[in-house]
CSV table of C-alpha atoms in Angstrom, one decimal:
chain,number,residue,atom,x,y,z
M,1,UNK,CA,148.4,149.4,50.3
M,2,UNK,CA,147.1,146.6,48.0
M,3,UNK,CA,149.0,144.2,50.6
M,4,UNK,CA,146.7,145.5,53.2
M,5,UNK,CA,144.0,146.0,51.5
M,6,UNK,CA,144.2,141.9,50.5
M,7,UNK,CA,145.0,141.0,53.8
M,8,UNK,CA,142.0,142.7,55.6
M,9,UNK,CA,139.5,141.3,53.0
M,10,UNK,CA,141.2,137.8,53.9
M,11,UNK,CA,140.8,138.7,57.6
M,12,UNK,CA,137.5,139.4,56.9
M,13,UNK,CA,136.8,136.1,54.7
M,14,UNK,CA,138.1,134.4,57.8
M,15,UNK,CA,136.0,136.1,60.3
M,16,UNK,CA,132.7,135.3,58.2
M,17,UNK,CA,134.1,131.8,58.1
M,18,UNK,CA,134.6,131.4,62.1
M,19,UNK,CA,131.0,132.6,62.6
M,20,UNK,CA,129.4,130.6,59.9
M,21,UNK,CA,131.3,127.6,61.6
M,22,UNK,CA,130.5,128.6,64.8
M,23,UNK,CA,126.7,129.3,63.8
M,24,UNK,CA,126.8,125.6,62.3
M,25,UNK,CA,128.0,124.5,65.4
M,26,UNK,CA,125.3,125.9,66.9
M,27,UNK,CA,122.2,125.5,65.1
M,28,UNK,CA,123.8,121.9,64.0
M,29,UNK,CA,126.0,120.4,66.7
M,30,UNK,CA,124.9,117.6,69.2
M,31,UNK,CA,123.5,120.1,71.5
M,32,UNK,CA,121.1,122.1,68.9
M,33,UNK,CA,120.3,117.9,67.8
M,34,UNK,CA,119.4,117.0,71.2
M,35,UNK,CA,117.2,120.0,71.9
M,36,UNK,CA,115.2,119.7,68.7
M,37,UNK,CA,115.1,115.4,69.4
M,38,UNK,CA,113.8,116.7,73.1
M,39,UNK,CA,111.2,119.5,71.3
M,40,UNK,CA,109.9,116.6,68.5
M,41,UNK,CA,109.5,114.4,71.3
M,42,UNK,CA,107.1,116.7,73.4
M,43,UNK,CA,105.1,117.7,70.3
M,44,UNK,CA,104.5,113.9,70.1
M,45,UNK,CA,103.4,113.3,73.5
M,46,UNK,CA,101.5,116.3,73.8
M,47,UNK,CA,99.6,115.4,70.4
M,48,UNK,CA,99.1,111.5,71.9
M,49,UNK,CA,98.0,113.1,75.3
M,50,UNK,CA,95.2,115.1,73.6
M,51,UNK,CA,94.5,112.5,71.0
M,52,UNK,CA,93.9,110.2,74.2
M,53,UNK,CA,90.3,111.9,74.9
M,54,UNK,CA,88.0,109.3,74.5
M,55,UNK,CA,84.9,107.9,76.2
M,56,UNK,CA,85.8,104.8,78.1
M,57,UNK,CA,85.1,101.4,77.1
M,58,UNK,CA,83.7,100.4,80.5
M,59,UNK,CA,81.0,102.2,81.6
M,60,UNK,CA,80.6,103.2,85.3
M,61,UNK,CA,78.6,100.5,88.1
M,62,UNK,CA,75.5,102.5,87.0
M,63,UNK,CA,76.0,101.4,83.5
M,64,UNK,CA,76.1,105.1,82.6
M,65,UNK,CA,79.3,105.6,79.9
M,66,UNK,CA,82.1,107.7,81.3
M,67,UNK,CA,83.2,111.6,79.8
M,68,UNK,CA,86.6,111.7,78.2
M,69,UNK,CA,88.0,113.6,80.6
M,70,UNK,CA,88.2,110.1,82.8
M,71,UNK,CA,90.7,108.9,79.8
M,72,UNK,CA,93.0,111.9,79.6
M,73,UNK,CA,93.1,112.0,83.5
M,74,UNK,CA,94.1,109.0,83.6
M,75,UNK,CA,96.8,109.0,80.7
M,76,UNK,CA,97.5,112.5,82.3
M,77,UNK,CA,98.5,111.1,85.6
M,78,UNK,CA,99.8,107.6,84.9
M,79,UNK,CA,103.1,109.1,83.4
M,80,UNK,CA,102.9,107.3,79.6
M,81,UNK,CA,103.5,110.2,78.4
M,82,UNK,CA,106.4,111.5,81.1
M,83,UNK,CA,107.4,115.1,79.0
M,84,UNK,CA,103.3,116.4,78.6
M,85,UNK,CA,103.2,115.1,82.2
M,86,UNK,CA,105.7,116.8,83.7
M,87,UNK,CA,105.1,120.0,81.7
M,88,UNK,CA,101.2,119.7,83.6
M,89,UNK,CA,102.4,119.7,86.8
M,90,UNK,CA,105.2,121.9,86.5
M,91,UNK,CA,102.2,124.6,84.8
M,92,UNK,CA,99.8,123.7,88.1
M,93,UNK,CA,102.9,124.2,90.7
M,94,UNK,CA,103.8,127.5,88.9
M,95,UNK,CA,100.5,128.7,88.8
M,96,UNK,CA,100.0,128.1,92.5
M,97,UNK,CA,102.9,129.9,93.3
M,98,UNK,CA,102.3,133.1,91.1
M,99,UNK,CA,98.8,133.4,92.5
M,100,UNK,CA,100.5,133.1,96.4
M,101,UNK,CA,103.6,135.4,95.6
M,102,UNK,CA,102.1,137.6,92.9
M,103,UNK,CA,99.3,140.1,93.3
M,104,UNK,CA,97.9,138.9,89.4
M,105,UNK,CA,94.5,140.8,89.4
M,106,UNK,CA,96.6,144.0,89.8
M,107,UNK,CA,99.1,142.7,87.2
M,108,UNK,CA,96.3,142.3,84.4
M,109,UNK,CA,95.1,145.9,85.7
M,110,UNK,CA,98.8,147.3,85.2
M,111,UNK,CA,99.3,145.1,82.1
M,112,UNK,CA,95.7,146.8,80.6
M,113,UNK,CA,96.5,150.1,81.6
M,114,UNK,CA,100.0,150.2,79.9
M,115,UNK,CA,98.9,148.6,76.9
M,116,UNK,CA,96.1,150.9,76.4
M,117,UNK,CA,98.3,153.9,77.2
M,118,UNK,CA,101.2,152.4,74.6
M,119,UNK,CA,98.4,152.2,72.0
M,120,UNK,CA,96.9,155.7,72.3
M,121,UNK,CA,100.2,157.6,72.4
M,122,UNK,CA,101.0,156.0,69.0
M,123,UNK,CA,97.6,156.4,67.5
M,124,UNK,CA,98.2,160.1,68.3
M,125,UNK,CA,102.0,160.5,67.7
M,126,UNK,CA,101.0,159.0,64.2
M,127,UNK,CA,98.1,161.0,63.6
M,128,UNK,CA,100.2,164.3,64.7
M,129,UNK,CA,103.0,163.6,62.8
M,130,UNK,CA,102.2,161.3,59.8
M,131,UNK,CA,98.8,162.2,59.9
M,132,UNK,CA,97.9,158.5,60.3
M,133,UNK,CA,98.3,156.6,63.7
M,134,UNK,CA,100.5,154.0,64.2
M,135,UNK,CA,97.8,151.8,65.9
M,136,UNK,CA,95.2,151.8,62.6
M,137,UNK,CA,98.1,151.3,60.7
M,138,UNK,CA,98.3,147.9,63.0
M,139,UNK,CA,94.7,147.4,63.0
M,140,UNK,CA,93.9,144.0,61.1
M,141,UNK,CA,91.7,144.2,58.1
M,142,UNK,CA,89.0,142.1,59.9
M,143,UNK,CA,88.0,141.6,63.9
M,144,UNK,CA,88.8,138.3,65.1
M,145,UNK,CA,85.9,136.5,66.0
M,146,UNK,CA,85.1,132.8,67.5
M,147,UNK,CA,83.1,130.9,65.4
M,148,UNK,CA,80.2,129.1,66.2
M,149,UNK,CA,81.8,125.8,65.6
M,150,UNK,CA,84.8,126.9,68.1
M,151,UNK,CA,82.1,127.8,71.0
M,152,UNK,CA,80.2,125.0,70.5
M,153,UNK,CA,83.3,122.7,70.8
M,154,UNK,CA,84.6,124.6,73.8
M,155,UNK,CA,80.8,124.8,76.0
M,156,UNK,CA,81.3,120.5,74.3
M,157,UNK,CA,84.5,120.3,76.3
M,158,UNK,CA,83.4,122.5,79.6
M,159,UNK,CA,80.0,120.5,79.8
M,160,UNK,CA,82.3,117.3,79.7
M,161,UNK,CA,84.0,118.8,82.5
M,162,UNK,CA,82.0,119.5,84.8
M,163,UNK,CA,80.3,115.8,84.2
M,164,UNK,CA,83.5,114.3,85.0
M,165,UNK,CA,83.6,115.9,88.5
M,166,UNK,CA,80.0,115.0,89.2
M,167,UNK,CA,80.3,111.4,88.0
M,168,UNK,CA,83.9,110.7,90.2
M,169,UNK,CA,82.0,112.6,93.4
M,170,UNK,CA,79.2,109.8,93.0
M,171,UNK,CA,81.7,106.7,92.3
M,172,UNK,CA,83.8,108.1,95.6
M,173,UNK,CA,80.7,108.8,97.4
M,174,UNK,CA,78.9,105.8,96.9
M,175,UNK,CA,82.4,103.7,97.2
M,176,UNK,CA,82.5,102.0,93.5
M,177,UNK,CA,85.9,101.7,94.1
M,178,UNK,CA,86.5,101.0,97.8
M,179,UNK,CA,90.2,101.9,97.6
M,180,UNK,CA,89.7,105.2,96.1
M,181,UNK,CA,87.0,106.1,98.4
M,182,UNK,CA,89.4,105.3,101.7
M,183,UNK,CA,92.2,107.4,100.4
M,184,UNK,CA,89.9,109.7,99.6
M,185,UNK,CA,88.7,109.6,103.3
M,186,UNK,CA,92.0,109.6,104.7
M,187,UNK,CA,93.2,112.7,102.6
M,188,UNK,CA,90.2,114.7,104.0
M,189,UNK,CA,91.1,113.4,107.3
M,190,UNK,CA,94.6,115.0,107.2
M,191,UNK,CA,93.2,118.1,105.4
M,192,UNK,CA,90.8,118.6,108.4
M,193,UNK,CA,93.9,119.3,110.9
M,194,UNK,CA,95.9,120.4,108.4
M,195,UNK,CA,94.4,123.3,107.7
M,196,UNK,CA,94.8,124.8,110.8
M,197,UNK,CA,98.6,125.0,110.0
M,198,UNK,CA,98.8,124.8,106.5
M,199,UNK,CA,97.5,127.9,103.9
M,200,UNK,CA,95.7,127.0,101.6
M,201,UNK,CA,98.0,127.3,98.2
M,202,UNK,CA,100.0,124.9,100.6
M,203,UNK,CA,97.6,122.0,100.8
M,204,UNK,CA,96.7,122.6,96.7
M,205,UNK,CA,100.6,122.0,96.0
M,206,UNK,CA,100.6,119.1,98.6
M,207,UNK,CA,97.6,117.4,97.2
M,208,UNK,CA,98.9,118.2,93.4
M,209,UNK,CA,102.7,116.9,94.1
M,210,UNK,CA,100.8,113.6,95.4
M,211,UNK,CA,98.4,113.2,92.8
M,212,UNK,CA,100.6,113.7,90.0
M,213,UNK,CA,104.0,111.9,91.7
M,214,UNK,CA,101.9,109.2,93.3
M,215,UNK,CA,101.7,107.5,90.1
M,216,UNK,CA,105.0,107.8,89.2
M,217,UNK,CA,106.4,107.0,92.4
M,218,UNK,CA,104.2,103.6,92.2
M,219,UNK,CA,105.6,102.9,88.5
M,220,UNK,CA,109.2,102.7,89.4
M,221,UNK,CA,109.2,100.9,92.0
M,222,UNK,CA,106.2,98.8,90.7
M,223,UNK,CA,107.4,95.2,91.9
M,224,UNK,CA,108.8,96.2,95.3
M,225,UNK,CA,105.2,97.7,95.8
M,226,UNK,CA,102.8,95.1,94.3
M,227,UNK,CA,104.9,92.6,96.3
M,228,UNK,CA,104.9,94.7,99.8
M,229,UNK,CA,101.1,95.1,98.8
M,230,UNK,CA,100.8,91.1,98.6
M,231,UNK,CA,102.6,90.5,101.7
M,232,UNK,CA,100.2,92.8,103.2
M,233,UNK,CA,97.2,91.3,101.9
M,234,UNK,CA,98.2,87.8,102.9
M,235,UNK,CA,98.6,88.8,106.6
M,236,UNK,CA,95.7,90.6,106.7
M,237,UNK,CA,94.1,87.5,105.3
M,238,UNK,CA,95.8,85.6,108.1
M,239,UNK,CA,94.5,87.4,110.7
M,240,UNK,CA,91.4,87.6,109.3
M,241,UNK,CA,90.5,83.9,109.0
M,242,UNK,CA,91.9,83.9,112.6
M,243,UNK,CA,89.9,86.2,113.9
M,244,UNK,CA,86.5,83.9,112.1
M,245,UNK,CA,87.8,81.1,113.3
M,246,UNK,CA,88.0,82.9,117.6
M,247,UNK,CA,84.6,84.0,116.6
M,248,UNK,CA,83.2,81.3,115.6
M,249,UNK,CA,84.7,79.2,118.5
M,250,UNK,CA,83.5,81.5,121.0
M,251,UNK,CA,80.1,81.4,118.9
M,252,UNK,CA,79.8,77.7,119.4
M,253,UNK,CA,80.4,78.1,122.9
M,254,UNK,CA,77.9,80.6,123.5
M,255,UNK,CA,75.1,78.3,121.6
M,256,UNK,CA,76.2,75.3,123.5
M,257,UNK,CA,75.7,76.9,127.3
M,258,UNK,CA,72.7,78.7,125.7
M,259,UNK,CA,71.6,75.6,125.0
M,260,UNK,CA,72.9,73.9,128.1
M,261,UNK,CA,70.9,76.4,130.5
M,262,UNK,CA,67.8,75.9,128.7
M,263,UNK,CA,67.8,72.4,129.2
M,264,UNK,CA,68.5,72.7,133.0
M,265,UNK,CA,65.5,75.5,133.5
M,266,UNK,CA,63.2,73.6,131.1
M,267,UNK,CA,63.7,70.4,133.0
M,268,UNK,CA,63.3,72.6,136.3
M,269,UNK,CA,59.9,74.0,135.6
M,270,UNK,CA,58.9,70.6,134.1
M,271,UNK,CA,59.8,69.6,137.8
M,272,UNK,CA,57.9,72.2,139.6
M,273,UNK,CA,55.2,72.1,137.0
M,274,UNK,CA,55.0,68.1,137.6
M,275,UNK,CA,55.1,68.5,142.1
M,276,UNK,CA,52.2,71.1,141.3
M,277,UNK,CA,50.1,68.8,139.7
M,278,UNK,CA,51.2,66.1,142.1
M,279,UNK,CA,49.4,67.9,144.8
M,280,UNK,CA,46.7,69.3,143.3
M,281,UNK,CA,45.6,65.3,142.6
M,282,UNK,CA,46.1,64.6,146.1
M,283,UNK,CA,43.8,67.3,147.2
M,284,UNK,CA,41.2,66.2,145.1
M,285,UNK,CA,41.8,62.4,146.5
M,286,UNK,CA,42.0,63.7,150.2
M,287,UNK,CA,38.6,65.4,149.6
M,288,UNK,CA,37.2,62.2,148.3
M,289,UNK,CA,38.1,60.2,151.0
M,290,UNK,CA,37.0,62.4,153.3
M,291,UNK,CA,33.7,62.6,151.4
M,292,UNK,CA,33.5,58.5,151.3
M,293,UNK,CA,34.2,58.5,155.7
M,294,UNK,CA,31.4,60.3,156.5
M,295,UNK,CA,28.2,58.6,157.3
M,296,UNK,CA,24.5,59.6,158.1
M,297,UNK,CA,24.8,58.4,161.8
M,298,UNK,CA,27.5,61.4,162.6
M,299,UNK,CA,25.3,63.8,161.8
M,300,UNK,CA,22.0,64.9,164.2
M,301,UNK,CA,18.3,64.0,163.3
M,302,UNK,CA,16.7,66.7,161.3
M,303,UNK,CA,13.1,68.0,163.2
M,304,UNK,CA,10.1,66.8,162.0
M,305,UNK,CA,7.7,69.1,164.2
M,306,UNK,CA,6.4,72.7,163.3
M,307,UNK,CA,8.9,75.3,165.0
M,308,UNK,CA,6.5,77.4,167.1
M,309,UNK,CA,8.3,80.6,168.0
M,310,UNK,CA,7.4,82.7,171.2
M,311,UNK,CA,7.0,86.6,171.1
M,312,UNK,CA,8.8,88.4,173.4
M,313,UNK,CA,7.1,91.1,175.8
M,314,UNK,CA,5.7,94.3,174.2
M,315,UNK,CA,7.9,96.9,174.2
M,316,UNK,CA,6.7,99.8,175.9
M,317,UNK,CA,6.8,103.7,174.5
M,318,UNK,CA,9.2,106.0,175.4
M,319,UNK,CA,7.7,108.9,177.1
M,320,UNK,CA,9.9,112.5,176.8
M,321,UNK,CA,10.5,114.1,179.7
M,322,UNK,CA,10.3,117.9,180.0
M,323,UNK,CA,13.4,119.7,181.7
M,324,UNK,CA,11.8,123.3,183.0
M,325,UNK,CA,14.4,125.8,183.2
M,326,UNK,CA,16.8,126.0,186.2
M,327,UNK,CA,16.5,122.1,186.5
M,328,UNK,CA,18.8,119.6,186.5
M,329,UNK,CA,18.5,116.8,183.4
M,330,UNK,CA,18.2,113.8,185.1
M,331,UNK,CA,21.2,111.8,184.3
M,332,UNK,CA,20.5,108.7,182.0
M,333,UNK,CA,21.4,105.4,183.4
């Protein structure tokens, strides 16, 4: 009996050894290490991502200084911090998915109503049976509140917020950045027919997947890109200066007939301006020729006597003749 006895307290020494070990194993093996490496690692770059709010050293074309919001966008989406970056988008994709699949206004309604219910059956299960409910026995000593500090910093933050939407609007709308505004223009282009086919939580998880792997996508495969880009560039540039150079061939060719026609109808109307006058002089010689030909003798001798003029006969008066009635008019001749 003492036999078993030892041998079941030694089975059970052994049993509390195998889990210890095994616990050890768990909490401290290369698995448990890698996971709280992984878990220090994204404290870190969560605390560097929020410690990266600042206002930006260069202000905007306007000279106006920048929110920090346009700093922690832009260490947001640029991937420096890959573990706080993927855990942003993976939060916005799962957020736009539980508001497409996922009726969530009813879900806060059920969640309210259940709590509440939970709550007030214990308050009076307690009160009935212990004569004190369960939910004052839960009830902290003092109300949370927010303090003024808290609000202030939060209506700091939101007012920073909505600045930074404003202020990128402007720069895109008024092309501060000429590249930004063209994608821009090009993404509402696509939106515009998209829509037609696309839902809505489908074009906020396109444009989200592209603004957040964009970046990334451009960051590995940096060189392959800036070079394609450079190529790019440099035939656009080709064609370019060959397009100035056509138009400024075809330019000179244009001044030179402009030129060329204006020559030959200025030295036309110099001509007809030149046979006008030409004529108009020989007029005015003709006429004095003609003037300088004629003499006194062609002309008849002027009268020197009185003219004497001769009345004609008197006229005599018409007398009326009077028709009597039944007579014939005499017929005028």
């Amino acid at each position: 009996m003492a036999d078993q006895c030892s041998n079941g307290s030694t089975n059970l020494d052994a049993l509390k050894n195998n889990a210890a070990s095994a616990y050890d194993a768990v909490t401290k093996g290369p698995v448990a290490q890698n996971v709280a490496d992984q878990h220090a690692k994204t404290v870190d770059e969560l605390s560097n991502l929020s410690a990266s709010r600042r206002t930006p050293s260069t202000p905007a074309a306007t000279g106006q200084p920048l929110t920090h919001y346009h700093s922690f966008f832009s260490e947001l989406l640029s991937w420096n911090n890959p573990r706080a970056s993927a855990i942003a988008y993976l939060s916005i994709v799962a957020a736009i998915l539980s508001i497409r699949y996922f009726d969530v206004l009813r879900l806060c309604f059920k969640l309210t109503w259940m709590v509440l219910g939970v709550s007030v059956a214990a308050e009076l299960a307690g009160k009935t049976i212990l004569n004190q409910g369960f939910a004052t026995q839960l009830r902290p000593r003092k109300y949370y509140t927010v303090s003024k500090e808290t609000l202030d910093s939060a209506i700091g933050d939101v007012h920073e917020l909505v600045n930074f939407f404003v202020i990128e609007a402007q720069r895109v709308l008024f092309a501060e950045n000429v590249y930004v505004s063209g994608f821009v223009a090009l993404a509402a282009f696509f939106a515009y027919y998209l829509v037609k086919i696309v839902p809505y939580w489908g074009l906020a998880l396109i444009g989200t997947t592209i603004a957040f792997l964009g970046p990334l996508v451009y960051k590995t495969n940096k060189e392959v890109i800036d070079a394609q880009l450079h190529r790019a560039s440099e035939i656009i540039g080709a064609q370019t200066a060959q397009l100035k150079t056509v138009a400024q061939q075809n330019t000179e060719k244009a001044t030179q007939l402009t030129k060329q026609y204006v020559g030959e109808y200025t030295a036309k109307a110099q001509t007809l301006v030149g046979l006008h006058g030409e004529e108009h002089t020989n007029g005015h010689a003709n006429t004095h020729a003609n003037k300088s030909e004629l003499r006194d003798a062609d002309f008849p001798p002027a009268p020197r006597a009185d003219i004497k003029t001769e009345l004609a006969a008197p006229i005599e008066p018409v007398v009326p003749v009077t028709v009597k009635s039944g007579e014939q008019q005499p017929l005028l001749i």
